[in-house]
């Protein structure tokens, strides 16, 4: 069941068959710390298991959807072992793809790294005009391994995806729409309202027909994930032990450009 008491970093609201799932660390632009990483792993299982929920909206509190992994001072992201982190990352992707109920993401502001992956793996993506989407793993000296290599090529083609993942650039909402990353762009402040309207429409449909139509397409995405994700997560875990990653984290905390050496 989807209950607020089971979540510290995600706010849960349910009404009329639709659940609003709000990443709730606005003071850190909803960057994913250790607790949120674990809660994202459980979230989509709980959506699937809740008989009162027929569709869900995933969004972020405050000015951003999610800035990705939290590498700022005081973060507990590095307190977990690399193996634990990679196991959780695999389950976040698997559980999201296995959830049969429609999930609409409302991208309000930046969606980066894992934040972008989760937003783009949802069934419908609504972005506000001030949204920026990208996967800057490489800027932290680590491999884009937590699902970006699965969903980006499926949405925008392999060459565009490779460039986006190798550069780590974030792109504005209108460009993301033109590339096929998002379904709809709306005025700033309207992403959640539009996502809710879509979720309510899907929730009012015949549940079996809607859910199995989604699941059939997700079988295709899951097949790609099963091929790509074990490798991408393995090399991400290796990259997190490099000197370049340590330098990127230090540079981020010191607010300077990193000096990568290939070590």
Tab-separated table of C-alpha atoms in Angstrom:
chain	number	residue	atom	x	y	z
A	1	UNK	CA	0.000	0.000	0.000
A	2	UNK	CA	1.062	3.554	-0.708
A	3	UNK	CA	1.254	5.217	2.740
A	4	UNK	CA	2.939	8.469	3.745
A	5	UNK	CA	4.330	6.970	6.933
A	6	UNK	CA	6.584	4.736	4.832
A	7	UNK	CA	8.303	7.692	3.166
A	8	UNK	CA	10.625	10.390	4.481
A	9	UNK	CA	11.722	12.099	1.247
A	10	UNK	CA	8.646	11.589	-0.953
A	11	UNK	CA	5.302	13.250	-0.264
A	12	UNK	CA	2.235	11.118	-1.028
A	13	UNK	CA	-1.233	12.468	-1.823
A	14	UNK	CA	-4.159	10.380	-3.078
A	15	UNK	CA	-7.487	11.579	-4.435
A	16	UNK	CA	-10.004	10.147	-6.861
A	17	UNK	CA	-7.875	7.207	-7.928
A	18	UNK	CA	-4.804	9.372	-8.685
A	19	UNK	CA	-1.700	9.516	-6.497
A	20	UNK	CA	0.632	12.517	-6.559
A	21	UNK	CA	4.175	11.437	-5.720
A	22	UNK	CA	6.289	14.499	-4.922
A	23	UNK	CA	10.062	14.254	-4.469
A	24	UNK	CA	10.434	16.359	-1.367
A	25	UNK	CA	13.912	17.731	-0.727
A	26	UNK	CA	13.373	21.205	-2.186
A	27	UNK	CA	16.268	22.715	-0.255
A	28	UNK	CA	18.586	20.456	-2.340
A	29	UNK	CA	16.551	20.714	-5.579
A	30	UNK	CA	15.239	17.228	-4.755
A	31	UNK	CA	18.681	15.711	-5.264
A	32	UNK	CA	18.636	11.996	-4.517
A	33	UNK	CA	20.265	11.087	-1.212
A	34	UNK	CA	20.548	7.598	0.224
A	35	UNK	CA	17.073	7.647	1.764
A	36	UNK	CA	15.371	8.833	-1.426
A	37	UNK	CA	17.280	6.254	-3.473
A	38	UNK	CA	15.862	3.464	-1.281
A	39	UNK	CA	12.387	5.000	-1.287
A	40	UNK	CA	12.334	5.263	-5.092
A	41	UNK	CA	13.068	1.544	-5.171
A	42	UNK	CA	9.912	0.850	-3.129
A	43	UNK	CA	7.671	3.582	-4.544
A	44	UNK	CA	6.465	1.949	-7.740
A	45	UNK	CA	5.864	-1.391	-6.020
A	46	UNK	CA	3.569	0.440	-3.597
A	47	UNK	CA	1.761	2.216	-6.450
A	48	UNK	CA	1.136	-1.135	-8.105
A	49	UNK	CA	-0.064	-2.757	-4.863
A	50	UNK	CA	-2.486	0.012	-3.833
A	51	UNK	CA	-6.050	-0.836	-4.936
A	52	UNK	CA	-7.131	2.798	-4.488
A	53	UNK	CA	-4.642	4.050	-7.104
A	54	UNK	CA	-5.372	3.773	-10.831
A	55	UNK	CA	-2.798	6.316	-12.065
A	56	UNK	CA	-0.001	8.425	-10.582
A	57	UNK	CA	1.818	11.703	-11.154
A	58	UNK	CA	5.491	12.009	-10.251
A	59	UNK	CA	6.844	15.522	-9.680
A	60	UNK	CA	9.211	17.530	-7.511
A	61	UNK	CA	8.643	20.014	-4.696
A	62	UNK	CA	9.834	23.559	-5.207
A	63	UNK	CA	11.932	24.769	-8.139
A	64	UNK	CA	13.084	21.448	-9.625
A	65	UNK	CA	12.011	17.931	-10.481
A	66	UNK	CA	15.316	16.449	-9.314
A	67	UNK	CA	18.925	17.572	-9.661
A	68	UNK	CA	20.131	13.939	-9.708
A	69	UNK	CA	22.460	12.388	-7.180
A	70	UNK	CA	23.279	14.496	-4.129
A	71	UNK	CA	27.033	14.996	-3.980
A	72	UNK	CA	26.897	18.089	-1.781
A	73	UNK	CA	28.393	18.340	1.665
A	74	UNK	CA	26.539	16.309	4.269
A	75	UNK	CA	25.001	13.930	1.748
A	76	UNK	CA	24.755	10.256	2.713
A	77	UNK	CA	24.924	8.990	-0.900
A	78	UNK	CA	28.453	7.705	-0.400
A	79	UNK	CA	27.605	5.889	2.841
A	80	UNK	CA	26.195	2.903	0.950
A	81	UNK	CA	28.430	0.371	-0.736
A	82	UNK	CA	28.731	0.516	-4.502
A	83	UNK	CA	27.066	-2.887	-4.779
A	84	UNK	CA	24.077	-1.758	-2.700
A	85	UNK	CA	23.711	1.403	-4.780
A	86	UNK	CA	23.799	-0.527	-8.054
A	87	UNK	CA	21.314	-3.129	-6.801
A	88	UNK	CA	18.929	-0.367	-5.769
A	89	UNK	CA	19.426	1.440	-9.087
A	90	UNK	CA	18.513	-1.729	-10.995
A	91	UNK	CA	15.372	-2.169	-8.911
A	92	UNK	CA	14.301	1.463	-9.375
A	93	UNK	CA	14.309	0.952	-13.148
A	94	UNK	CA	12.788	-2.542	-13.024
A	95	UNK	CA	10.035	-1.580	-10.597
A	96	UNK	CA	9.118	1.509	-12.601
A	97	UNK	CA	8.943	-0.476	-15.844
A	98	UNK	CA	7.019	-3.313	-14.184
A	99	UNK	CA	4.367	-1.013	-12.687
A	100	UNK	CA	1.233	-1.610	-14.762
A	101	UNK	CA	-0.566	1.566	-13.703
A	102	UNK	CA	-0.024	4.724	-15.797
A	103	UNK	CA	2.544	7.145	-14.400
A	104	UNK	CA	2.816	10.722	-15.679
A	105	UNK	CA	5.853	12.839	-14.837
A	106	UNK	CA	5.459	16.592	-14.326
A	107	UNK	CA	8.903	18.088	-14.891
A	108	UNK	CA	9.015	21.443	-13.127
A	109	UNK	CA	12.529	22.822	-13.508
A	110	UNK	CA	15.690	20.735	-13.765
A	111	UNK	CA	15.595	16.965	-14.227
A	112	UNK	CA	19.172	15.707	-14.237
A	113	UNK	CA	20.924	12.347	-13.993
A	114	UNK	CA	18.783	9.830	-12.154
A	115	UNK	CA	16.093	12.513	-11.970
A	116	UNK	CA	15.977	12.632	-15.766
A	117	UNK	CA	16.016	8.837	-16.039
A	118	UNK	CA	13.040	8.437	-13.710
A	119	UNK	CA	11.107	11.246	-15.399
A	120	UNK	CA	11.700	9.854	-18.886
A	121	UNK	CA	10.852	6.265	-17.918
A	122	UNK	CA	7.359	7.410	-16.947
A	123	UNK	CA	4.606	6.749	-19.483
A	124	UNK	CA	3.837	10.400	-20.293
A	125	UNK	CA	6.220	13.319	-19.726
A	126	UNK	CA	4.904	16.874	-19.249
A	127	UNK	CA	7.502	19.635	-18.949
A	128	UNK	CA	7.161	23.274	-17.962
A	129	UNK	CA	8.844	25.837	-20.218
A	130	UNK	CA	11.534	26.456	-17.618
A	131	UNK	CA	12.453	22.758	-17.443
A	132	UNK	CA	15.927	21.577	-18.367
A	133	UNK	CA	16.647	17.904	-18.913
A	134	UNK	CA	19.960	16.072	-19.166
A	135	UNK	CA	22.238	13.381	-17.777
A	136	UNK	CA	25.421	14.986	-16.409
A	137	UNK	CA	26.925	11.824	-14.906
A	138	UNK	CA	30.113	12.343	-16.939
A	139	UNK	CA	30.566	15.788	-15.402
A	140	UNK	CA	30.934	13.990	-12.074
A	141	UNK	CA	33.468	11.589	-13.576
A	142	UNK	CA	31.067	8.641	-13.589
A	143	UNK	CA	29.345	6.530	-16.237
A	144	UNK	CA	25.743	7.337	-17.124
A	145	UNK	CA	24.758	3.910	-15.865
A	146	UNK	CA	21.493	4.153	-13.928
A	147	UNK	CA	19.117	3.927	-16.876
A	148	UNK	CA	20.026	6.802	-19.171
A	149	UNK	CA	21.598	4.405	-21.666
A	150	UNK	CA	18.292	2.510	-21.737
A	151	UNK	CA	15.705	5.225	-22.305
A	152	UNK	CA	17.518	8.038	-24.148
A	153	UNK	CA	18.291	5.993	-27.321
A	154	UNK	CA	14.701	4.717	-27.440
A	155	UNK	CA	13.317	8.251	-27.314
A	156	UNK	CA	15.736	10.227	-29.494
A	157	UNK	CA	17.920	7.736	-31.408
A	158	UNK	CA	21.385	6.407	-30.727
A	159	UNK	CA	23.558	9.258	-32.040
A	160	UNK	CA	21.677	11.997	-30.213
A	161	UNK	CA	21.599	9.829	-27.085
A	162	UNK	CA	25.319	9.135	-27.198
A	163	UNK	CA	26.093	12.834	-27.533
A	164	UNK	CA	23.778	13.778	-24.665
A	165	UNK	CA	25.237	11.109	-22.379
A	166	UNK	CA	28.871	11.851	-23.330
A	167	UNK	CA	28.508	15.632	-23.023
A	168	UNK	CA	26.283	15.746	-19.949
A	169	UNK	CA	24.525	18.808	-21.361
A	170	UNK	CA	21.079	19.853	-20.147
A	171	UNK	CA	18.618	21.032	-22.793
A	172	UNK	CA	15.563	23.316	-22.468
A	173	UNK	CA	12.019	21.973	-22.595
A	174	UNK	CA	11.229	23.132	-26.128
A	175	UNK	CA	14.323	21.409	-27.512
A	176	UNK	CA	13.482	18.284	-25.505
A	177	UNK	CA	10.009	18.294	-27.082
A	178	UNK	CA	11.415	18.715	-30.593
A	179	UNK	CA	13.768	15.773	-29.998
A	180	UNK	CA	10.965	13.539	-28.697
A	181	UNK	CA	12.032	13.396	-25.042
A	182	UNK	CA	8.779	14.851	-23.693
A	183	UNK	CA	5.131	14.599	-24.729
A	184	UNK	CA	4.029	18.131	-23.963
A	185	UNK	CA	5.421	21.530	-22.926
A	186	UNK	CA	3.244	23.881	-20.894
A	187	UNK	CA	3.623	27.289	-19.286
A	188	UNK	CA	5.758	27.587	-16.177
A	189	UNK	CA	3.774	26.497	-13.128
A	190	UNK	CA	1.310	24.399	-15.155
A	191	UNK	CA	3.144	21.073	-15.491
A	192	UNK	CA	1.493	19.489	-12.462
A	193	UNK	CA	-2.002	20.617	-13.479
A	194	UNK	CA	-1.568	19.224	-16.985
A	195	UNK	CA	-0.083	15.976	-15.670
A	196	UNK	CA	-2.994	15.608	-13.256
A	197	UNK	CA	-5.489	16.114	-16.092
A	198	UNK	CA	-3.783	13.374	-18.108
A	199	UNK	CA	-3.583	11.029	-15.105
A	200	UNK	CA	-7.283	11.542	-14.329
A	201	UNK	CA	-8.176	10.801	-17.938
A	202	UNK	CA	-6.159	7.566	-17.850
A	203	UNK	CA	-7.558	6.641	-14.424
A	204	UNK	CA	-11.095	6.980	-15.825
A	205	UNK	CA	-10.355	4.485	-18.584
A	206	UNK	CA	-10.947	0.732	-18.470
A	207	UNK	CA	-8.172	-0.362	-16.079
A	208	UNK	CA	-7.353	-3.709	-17.677
A	209	UNK	CA	-7.260	-2.277	-21.203
A	210	UNK	CA	-5.192	0.763	-20.212
A	211	UNK	CA	-2.724	-1.170	-18.092
A	212	UNK	CA	-2.141	-4.008	-20.535
A	213	UNK	CA	-1.680	-1.560	-23.405
A	214	UNK	CA	1.064	0.123	-21.385
A	215	UNK	CA	2.585	-3.175	-20.277
A	216	UNK	CA	2.894	-4.451	-23.842
A	217	UNK	CA	5.068	-1.459	-24.783
A	218	UNK	CA	7.079	-1.680	-21.574
A	219	UNK	CA	7.985	-5.272	-22.456
A	220	UNK	CA	10.023	-3.775	-25.292
A	221	UNK	CA	11.712	-1.235	-22.997
A	222	UNK	CA	12.347	-3.943	-20.398
A	223	UNK	CA	14.056	-6.149	-22.990
A	224	UNK	CA	16.435	-3.293	-23.821
A	225	UNK	CA	16.965	-2.656	-20.118
A	226	UNK	CA	17.811	-6.300	-19.460
A	227	UNK	CA	20.478	-6.095	-22.154
A	228	UNK	CA	21.974	-2.692	-21.311
A	229	UNK	CA	21.530	-2.077	-17.587
A	230	UNK	CA	23.769	-4.839	-16.139
A	231	UNK	CA	26.751	-3.506	-18.109
A	232	UNK	CA	26.044	0.193	-17.576
A	233	UNK	CA	25.573	-0.236	-13.833
A	234	UNK	CA	28.721	-2.364	-13.528
A	235	UNK	CA	30.903	0.232	-15.226
A	236	UNK	CA	29.222	3.027	-13.271
A	237	UNK	CA	30.194	1.282	-10.042
A	238	UNK	CA	33.799	1.030	-11.273
A	239	UNK	CA	33.837	4.699	-12.301
A	240	UNK	CA	32.725	5.744	-8.816
A	241	UNK	CA	36.042	4.424	-7.485
A	242	UNK	CA	38.211	6.523	-9.806
A	243	UNK	CA	40.322	9.551	-8.958
A	244	UNK	CA	38.373	11.529	-11.561
A	245	UNK	CA	35.134	10.981	-9.650
A	246	UNK	CA	36.736	11.975	-6.349
A	247	UNK	CA	38.081	15.105	-8.020
A	248	UNK	CA	34.642	15.926	-9.481
A	249	UNK	CA	32.970	15.610	-6.067
A	250	UNK	CA	35.627	17.813	-4.449
A	251	UNK	CA	35.335	20.375	-7.241
A	252	UNK	CA	31.542	20.387	-6.934
A	253	UNK	CA	31.747	21.035	-3.210
A	254	UNK	CA	34.384	23.744	-3.751
A	255	UNK	CA	32.355	25.306	-6.595
A	256	UNK	CA	35.107	25.055	-9.210
A	257	UNK	CA	35.689	23.206	-12.478
A	258	UNK	CA	37.130	19.692	-12.061
A	259	UNK	CA	40.561	18.775	-13.456
A	260	UNK	CA	40.196	15.308	-14.944
A	261	UNK	CA	43.353	13.203	-15.400
A	262	UNK	CA	41.960	9.862	-16.598
A	263	UNK	CA	42.905	8.176	-13.332
